[in-house]
Amino acid sequence: MIGRFRHELLLFGVVLFAVAYFYNGANWNQRSRLDAIFAFVEPGHAEAGSFCIDRFLPNPEIGINTGDWSRNPRTGHYYSNKAPGPAMLGVPVYFVLFHGERMIGADPTTGGWLLFNGYALSVVLSGLPAAIAIVCFLALLVSLGIARRRAFLLCVVLFFGTLLFPFSTQLWGHSTAAAFVIVALLLFQRESKAAMFGVGFCMGWAVLCEYTCAVILLTLIIALGCRQRWRQLLWVCLGGLLPLLLFAVYHRACFDSFFALASVHNNPRFRDAGAVAGLFGRISPDAVLGLSVTPYRGLFFFMPVLLLSLYGVFRKGVPRDRLYWLCIANIAIFFVINAMFNGWHAGSSTGARYQIPVLCFYVLLLTRLPDKPWTIPVLAALLVLSAVNMTMIAAVNPMMPSGYADPSAFDPRFANPLALVYRLFWLDMLTPDILPIGLDTEVTELVRKYSTFNLGELVGLPGKWSTLPWLVITGLGMWLGMKGEGKPASDKEIQQAEAP
């Protein structure tokens, strides 16, 4: 059975190891989510059992300890301005951590234990879903008739060649939402009632993790409606009932309305007068160029392997089936929404992070590449360029370190945050920010050293050399995955493995 599922086991292990190797700490975005988790679980406070983060905001106007908040105008209470899915998933994880650590006499809210909990939550809520999703993406590709070795290569493209990798090393909603989308797409290719129920359930959680994933859910519903698959559509709706209920209850409890999104009551510094919901306006040329080709946030600049997706879009002679149109629709709509958003640049980011939930659609278009001598070498070369960029970001920080701001960062025509990342890596300034996640965390030597880290640093490797174990182990996993198709198990071996 190990031989039969060699590719799946390799993918899962390598992806989870790659994410767990790097921990890039907590900035405003992560603190906002962690505050909600801590507030719900930790007893002895007025906010216990709720997602209210008042006690973490002694001065919300200047962003201590986060500026990513929304305020209920009636009660005056503060909440995270993020979609609630990661916080909801984090509550049971932190509950086990918190009470387990209390049982052995530790204080989970201070010092090393607090840092460990932030790291553990990041790995479980971002890394583990990504590892599961990549295995599901392999199964999706194989179900489309892609040879297993080529499917394995495309899985490597999706994870190590895109922003999915570096943004899985922190607690975001992007990578978790992307994981649910990938699982939903695998189930969508099947016809059973259970699969359609799973589509609704997974897409419901994707929306809970990232509001814009409602677009993907809508395209799946339209695809079923166009084929008049009404029973399947019913099962999708039934599968989405629990996430819908959680969505409604959360927003009613926090913002007095079942469907008032957290962003509606956003921090005023993020809102523009006259914009729809204070966030969406006209598409600007800077946004279109900045999200596509320029060094500022360009998808094809950061991830040049995605350039081949354009070939998949326009290639003639290949049937344009349902999956093709799903890819086109979701890529286009996500790009337009991102370009209309007043924060299209995603703050001090190192890439178009709002596009992460639809990166799997770009990679699915790569399945349309021709089987010619140039295909694999060109794909491999562009993958190497993309993977090196993503590794640099993961090794330094997905967000621009606050103490090393690029002087041109405010002009999207000239800024190049990726160049800054390479420079910091070369100067051994890996994970340079000190970002304690607790409100009252004293900046001790322990906090200074381990607020951000990688596993190589923990064993004493200095600077850029601390990434060497990651490179060796990950490279070995890739080599084993690409070494051969793998010998399939015989019917007799399968029967023996399944025997009680």
XYZ file of C-alpha atoms in Angstrom:
500
model
C 0.000 0.000 0.000
C 2.951 2.344 0.633
C 4.128 1.716 -2.922
C 0.630 2.261 -4.277
C 0.255 5.645 -2.568
C 3.881 6.721 -2.760
C 3.145 9.987 -4.534
C 0.393 10.911 -2.089
C 2.517 10.168 0.971
C 5.482 12.074 -0.448
C 3.379 15.117 -1.287
C 1.704 15.212 2.099
C 4.933 14.780 4.037
C 7.005 17.225 1.973
C 4.362 19.960 1.972
C 3.697 19.694 5.698
C 7.438 19.663 6.432
C 8.020 22.657 4.159
C 5.365 24.713 5.926
C 6.359 23.641 9.435
C 10.011 24.455 8.722
C 9.345 28.192 8.446
C 7.390 30.270 10.944
C 7.026 33.929 10.062
C 5.354 35.148 13.223
C 2.379 37.452 13.577
C 1.642 40.835 12.083
C -1.629 42.778 12.225
C -3.443 40.189 10.117
C -2.346 37.211 12.200
C -2.788 39.007 15.517
C -6.358 39.865 14.605
C -7.168 36.172 14.142
C -5.134 35.029 17.150
C -6.805 37.635 19.374
C -10.202 36.194 18.463
C -9.040 32.629 19.214
C -7.413 33.596 22.519
C -10.431 35.657 23.580
C -12.841 32.786 22.973
C -10.836 30.096 24.765
C -9.050 31.799 27.645
C -11.216 31.886 30.814
C -11.328 34.660 33.399
C -12.106 37.491 30.994
C -15.331 39.215 29.984
C -14.753 38.163 26.364
C -14.442 34.425 27.175
C -16.786 32.416 24.983
C -17.001 35.200 22.379
C -14.819 36.566 19.598
C -14.707 40.066 21.078
C -11.087 41.331 21.128
C -11.513 44.476 23.259
C -8.897 43.452 25.811
C -6.236 43.176 23.112
C -6.763 46.743 21.879
C -5.568 49.306 24.438
C -5.171 51.785 21.580
C -6.986 50.591 18.443
C -6.565 53.905 16.628
C -2.807 53.466 16.281
C -2.976 49.690 15.904
C -1.926 48.252 19.271
C -1.851 45.282 19.053
C -3.601 45.186 15.675
C -5.210 47.635 13.300
C -7.193 44.902 11.534
C -10.395 45.342 13.507
C -14.083 46.034 12.966
C -16.254 47.881 15.477
C -19.884 47.157 16.215
C -21.460 50.641 16.018
C -24.209 49.778 18.499
C -22.207 48.104 21.274
C -18.804 49.668 20.603
C -17.095 46.273 20.885
C -14.186 45.334 18.614
C -13.838 42.183 16.512
C -11.473 40.914 13.842
C -12.193 42.388 10.418
C -11.374 39.020 8.845
C -13.666 36.238 7.703
C -14.205 34.055 10.793
C -13.332 30.600 9.436
C -9.706 30.339 10.649
C -10.672 31.628 14.096
C -13.514 29.094 14.321
C -11.192 26.264 13.303
C -8.562 27.541 15.740
C -10.809 27.494 18.801
C -10.785 23.672 19.339
C -7.060 23.517 18.526
C -6.168 26.219 21.046
C -8.615 24.749 23.590
C -6.585 21.523 23.603
C -3.281 23.421 23.732
C -4.391 25.819 26.450
C -5.848 23.281 28.851
C -3.157 20.700 28.134
C -0.452 23.219 29.032
C -2.351 24.316 32.123
C -2.499 20.687 33.257
C 1.312 20.469 33.320
C 1.631 23.736 35.232
C 2.562 26.002 32.309
C 1.124 29.415 31.504
C -0.049 29.293 27.852
C -0.358 33.092 27.652
C 3.253 34.088 28.254
C 6.807 33.538 27.048
C 7.816 30.453 25.150
C 4.444 28.765 25.495
C 2.706 31.686 23.809
C 5.210 31.569 20.947
C 4.763 27.811 20.612
C 0.979 28.166 20.512
C 1.200 30.760 17.747
C 3.438 28.420 15.761
C 1.220 25.382 16.387
C -1.917 27.238 15.332
C -0.178 28.374 12.159
C 0.903 24.847 11.219
C -2.446 23.221 12.010
C -4.671 25.890 10.440
C -2.539 26.777 7.405
C 0.012 24.008 6.807
C -2.096 20.919 7.449
C -4.993 21.997 5.173
C -2.468 22.813 2.435
C -0.860 19.359 2.724
C -4.238 17.621 2.528
C -5.331 19.803 -0.371
C -2.230 19.086 -2.470
C -2.891 15.354 -2.149
C -6.479 15.996 -3.264
C -5.173 18.052 -6.182
C -3.088 15.058 -7.266
C -6.218 12.893 -7.175
C -8.079 15.540 -9.198
C -5.384 15.596 -11.874
C -5.262 11.802 -12.092
C -9.063 11.732 -12.462
C -8.642 14.046 -15.473
C -6.400 11.457 -17.134
C -3.042 13.095 -16.330
C -0.148 10.648 -15.880
C 0.871 10.389 -12.240
C 4.411 11.716 -12.672
C 3.184 14.733 -14.613
C 0.386 15.202 -12.084
C 2.997 15.147 -9.318
C 4.953 17.869 -11.151
C 1.833 20.036 -11.428
C 1.217 19.607 -7.689
C 4.760 20.861 -7.100
C 3.928 23.827 -9.349
C 0.796 24.639 -7.351
C 2.467 24.571 -3.968
C 6.154 25.392 -4.322
C 5.762 27.548 -7.424
C 3.036 29.867 -6.151
C 2.230 32.115 -3.209
C 0.384 29.214 -1.594
C 3.718 28.105 -0.080
C 5.003 31.268 1.648
C 1.562 32.348 2.805
C 1.057 28.935 4.431
C 3.911 29.761 6.830
C 1.687 32.248 8.676
C -1.910 32.215 9.888
C -3.862 33.663 6.967
C -7.249 32.884 5.525
C -5.960 32.625 1.948
C -4.243 29.248 2.069
C -6.940 27.612 4.210
C -9.644 28.841 1.837
C -7.613 27.589 -1.132
C -7.388 24.158 0.501
C -11.169 23.906 0.853
C -11.599 25.024 -2.779
C -9.250 22.301 -4.034
C -11.052 19.565 -2.083
C -14.385 20.881 -3.383
C -13.133 20.732 -6.989
C -12.076 17.107 -6.535
C -15.531 16.218 -5.231
C -17.208 18.278 -7.951
C -15.764 15.955 -10.597
C -17.757 13.084 -9.123
C -21.467 12.426 -9.464
C -22.499 10.911 -6.132
C -24.751 12.536 -3.575
C -22.053 12.315 -0.922
C -19.597 14.105 -3.210
C -22.055 16.933 -3.915
C -22.770 17.230 -0.189
C -19.022 17.531 0.336
C -18.819 20.259 -2.321
C -21.343 22.350 -0.411
C -19.635 21.710 2.913
C -16.129 22.534 1.650
C -17.191 25.594 -0.308
C -19.152 26.818 2.709
C -15.967 26.654 4.774
C -14.017 28.306 1.965
C -16.403 31.280 2.165
C -16.061 31.280 5.952
C -12.291 31.558 5.489
C -12.340 34.076 2.623
C -15.512 35.967 1.725
C -14.590 36.246 -1.971
C -14.782 32.452 -2.338
C -18.535 32.982 -2.673
C -17.663 33.703 -6.317
C -16.299 30.169 -6.776
C -19.350 28.663 -5.093
C -21.598 30.653 -7.422
C -19.767 29.415 -10.532
C -20.122 25.804 -9.362
C -23.842 26.315 -8.784
C -24.248 27.866 -12.252
C -22.336 24.958 -13.813
C -24.755 22.492 -12.232
C -27.747 24.597 -13.218
C -26.632 24.811 -16.843
C -26.554 21.023 -16.989
C -29.881 20.815 -15.123
C -28.380 18.722 -12.342
C -31.037 19.789 -9.865
C -30.628 16.846 -7.468
C -26.893 17.407 -7.287
C -27.529 21.084 -6.673
C -29.856 20.179 -3.816
C -27.132 18.094 -2.183
C -24.666 20.966 -2.574
C -27.125 23.220 -0.741
C -27.621 20.658 2.011
C -23.865 20.336 2.462
C -23.561 24.083 2.861
C -26.192 24.394 5.586
C -23.823 24.014 8.556
C -21.260 26.562 7.291
C -24.143 28.898 6.414
C -25.527 28.555 9.932
C -22.117 29.277 11.458
C -21.735 32.264 9.123
C -25.112 33.709 10.133
C -24.720 33.104 13.873
C -21.225 34.638 13.965
C -22.176 37.817 12.133
C -25.409 38.195 14.080
C -23.558 37.858 17.381
C -20.741 40.226 16.412
C -22.385 42.759 14.090
C -26.140 42.487 14.790
C -26.986 41.101 11.365
C -26.915 37.617 9.907
C -25.139 38.792 6.755
C -23.286 41.977 7.769
C -19.717 41.106 6.813
C -16.929 42.059 9.185
C -15.510 44.402 6.541
C -18.690 46.509 6.603
C -17.662 47.927 9.996
C -13.974 48.061 9.124
C -11.321 50.290 10.660
C -11.929 53.739 9.047
C -8.321 53.922 7.855
C -9.134 51.189 5.328
C -12.343 52.784 3.995
C -12.740 55.271 1.137
C -15.551 57.787 0.922
C -17.871 57.035 -1.994
C -16.618 53.492 -2.511
C -19.065 50.585 -2.369
C -18.973 49.320 1.245
C -16.098 51.768 1.601
C -13.852 49.286 -0.218
C -14.695 48.879 -3.916
C -14.502 51.427 -6.694
C -13.314 51.756 -10.277
C -10.555 49.622 -11.725
C -7.353 51.614 -12.046
C -4.577 50.930 -14.594
C -2.101 50.761 -11.704
C -4.112 47.917 -10.196
C -4.357 45.967 -13.456
C -0.644 46.268 -14.227
C 0.354 45.899 -10.574
C -1.541 42.636 -10.204
C -0.394 41.138 -13.480
C 3.103 41.986 -14.725
C 4.905 44.653 -12.699
C 7.414 43.769 -9.943
C 5.125 45.378 -7.362
C 2.537 42.573 -7.045
C 2.526 40.983 -10.494
C 1.282 37.417 -10.639
C 3.490 36.626 -13.636
C 6.497 38.451 -12.191
C 6.428 36.593 -8.877
C 5.267 33.288 -10.400
C 6.505 33.153 -14.019
C 5.405 29.522 -14.303
C 1.842 30.847 -14.536
C 2.697 32.415 -17.903
C 2.141 28.959 -19.395
C -1.447 29.120 -18.124
C -2.073 31.729 -20.818
C -1.025 29.141 -23.399
C -3.616 26.815 -21.888
C -6.273 29.502 -22.228
C -5.755 30.150 -25.932
C -4.561 26.780 -27.195
C -6.690 25.545 -30.064
C -7.728 21.998 -30.805
C -8.425 21.071 -27.175
C -12.069 20.750 -26.044
C -13.219 23.599 -23.869
C -15.146 21.636 -21.291
C -16.885 22.583 -18.057
C -13.661 22.678 -16.061
C -12.046 25.003 -18.608
C -14.845 27.548 -18.292
C -14.785 27.275 -14.497
C -11.077 28.163 -14.605
C -11.612 31.112 -16.928
C -14.583 32.478 -15.004
C -12.996 32.303 -11.569
C -9.635 33.695 -12.663
C -11.316 36.614 -14.434
C -13.811 37.466 -11.703
C -11.247 37.239 -8.898
C -8.884 39.497 -10.826
C -11.588 42.111 -11.457
C -12.730 42.104 -7.825
C -9.123 42.425 -6.646
C -8.496 45.312 -9.059
C -11.626 47.124 -7.815
C -10.594 46.778 -4.168
C -9.066 49.918 -2.650
C -6.490 47.699 -0.949
C -5.708 45.718 -4.112
C -1.998 45.853 -3.250
C -2.643 43.852 -0.044
C -0.700 46.213 2.215
C 2.995 45.538 2.801
C 2.785 42.272 0.932
C 5.158 40.402 -1.354
C 2.640 39.325 -3.946
C -0.992 39.323 -5.023
C -2.102 37.348 -1.982
C -5.826 37.874 -2.610
C -5.442 35.663 -5.691
C -4.315 32.622 -3.692
C -7.759 30.894 -3.585
C -7.841 30.716 -7.412
C -4.216 29.755 -8.085
C -5.343 26.143 -8.509
C -7.343 27.234 -11.579
C -4.192 28.653 -13.184
C -2.448 25.319 -12.642
C -5.423 23.368 -14.005
C -4.982 25.286 -17.256
C -1.469 23.813 -17.446
C -3.085 20.427 -18.100
C -3.896 21.786 -21.553
C -0.231 22.120 -22.513
C 0.740 19.969 -25.523
C 2.759 16.805 -25.115
C 5.780 18.082 -27.039
C 9.563 17.978 -26.406
C 9.659 21.595 -25.216
C 6.817 21.327 -22.708
C 8.487 19.745 -19.683
C 11.841 21.625 -19.997
C 10.095 25.019 -20.281
C 7.685 24.158 -17.480
C 10.563 22.979 -15.278
C 12.652 26.102 -15.963
C 9.815 28.479 -15.123
C 8.977 26.364 -12.068
C 12.539 26.727 -10.780
C 12.346 30.518 -11.113
C 8.984 30.611 -9.367
C 10.010 28.181 -6.618
C 13.176 30.155 -5.816
C 11.084 33.335 -5.494
C 8.603 31.593 -3.207
C 11.365 30.066 -1.081
C 13.012 33.462 -0.600
C 9.689 34.908 0.562
C 9.070 32.002 2.953
C 12.607 32.288 4.352
C 12.380 36.042 4.988
C 8.717 37.028 5.412
C 5.555 37.082 3.272
C 4.972 40.630 4.520
C 7.548 43.371 4.106
C 9.434 43.703 7.408
C 8.419 47.003 8.997
C 11.999 47.996 9.755
C 13.128 47.511 6.154
C 10.561 49.396 4.097
C 11.380 49.858 0.431
C 11.636 53.633 -0.290
C 9.667 53.158 -3.507
C 7.010 50.946 -1.954
C 4.308 53.572 -2.335
C 4.639 53.767 -6.126
C 3.415 50.565 -7.776
C 5.156 51.494 -11.041
C 8.632 51.200 -9.566
C 8.520 49.207 -6.327
C 10.104 45.749 -6.286
C 9.612 44.048 -2.906
C 11.017 40.792 -4.274
C 14.415 42.467 -4.774
C 14.322 43.523 -1.142
C 13.544 39.962 -0.072
C 16.567 38.640 -1.987
C 18.769 41.336 -0.466
C 17.653 40.510 3.069
C 18.248 36.813 2.453
C 21.756 37.456 1.127
C 22.546 39.656 4.139
C 21.409 36.875 6.523
C 18.476 39.005 7.733
C 15.997 36.132 7.790
C 12.743 36.758 9.661
C 14.017 40.139 10.914
C 10.913 41.472 12.680
C 10.228 41.126 16.413
C 6.500 40.502 16.536
C 5.370 39.116 19.910
C 1.785 37.955 19.558
C 0.682 38.612 23.129
C -0.505 42.015 24.280
C 1.701 42.198 27.339
C 4.528 39.980 26.137
C 7.798 41.318 27.456
C 10.423 41.499 24.717
C 12.847 39.147 26.413
C 15.762 37.470 24.674
C 13.505 34.428 24.177
C 10.842 36.508 22.442
C 13.443 38.398 20.450
C 14.932 35.138 19.178
C 11.863 33.020 18.519
C 9.000 35.346 17.525
C 9.954 34.262 14.007
C 12.230 31.348 13.197
C 12.940 28.370 11.007
C 13.897 24.900 12.197
C 17.455 25.290 10.915
C 17.949 28.253 13.241
C 16.698 26.146 16.157
C 19.580 23.703 15.660
C 22.117 26.519 15.434
C 22.567 27.055 11.691
C 23.242 30.745 10.934
C 21.520 33.037 8.447
C 20.906 31.727 4.965
C 22.572 28.412 5.854
C 19.630 27.628 8.127
C 17.581 26.865 4.994
C 19.965 24.111 3.874
C 18.188 21.198 5.685
C 14.919 22.347 4.142
C 16.468 22.389 0.686
C 17.989 18.917 1.070
C 14.900 17.197 2.472
C 12.457 18.931 0.132
C 14.691 18.306 -2.866
C 14.958 14.624 -1.957
C 11.183 14.377 -1.744
C 10.777 15.988 -5.168
C 13.370 13.638 -6.683
C 11.659 10.562 -5.257
C 8.310 11.776 -6.540
C 9.606 12.314 -10.061
C 11.830 9.225 -10.179
C 9.211 7.024 -11.777
C 5.580 6.243 -12.125
C 5.713 3.852 -9.195
C 4.768 0.214 -9.435
C 1.012 -0.155 -8.992
C -0.144 -2.730 -6.515
C -1.497 -5.985 -7.915
C -5.044 -7.117 -7.177
C -3.638 -9.765 -4.840
C -1.600 -7.169 -2.924
C -4.629 -4.922 -2.584
C -6.754 -7.795 -1.304
C -4.072 -8.729 1.245
C -3.783 -5.115 2.416
C -7.538 -4.793 2.832
C -7.905 -8.115 4.652
C -8.664 -7.825 8.403
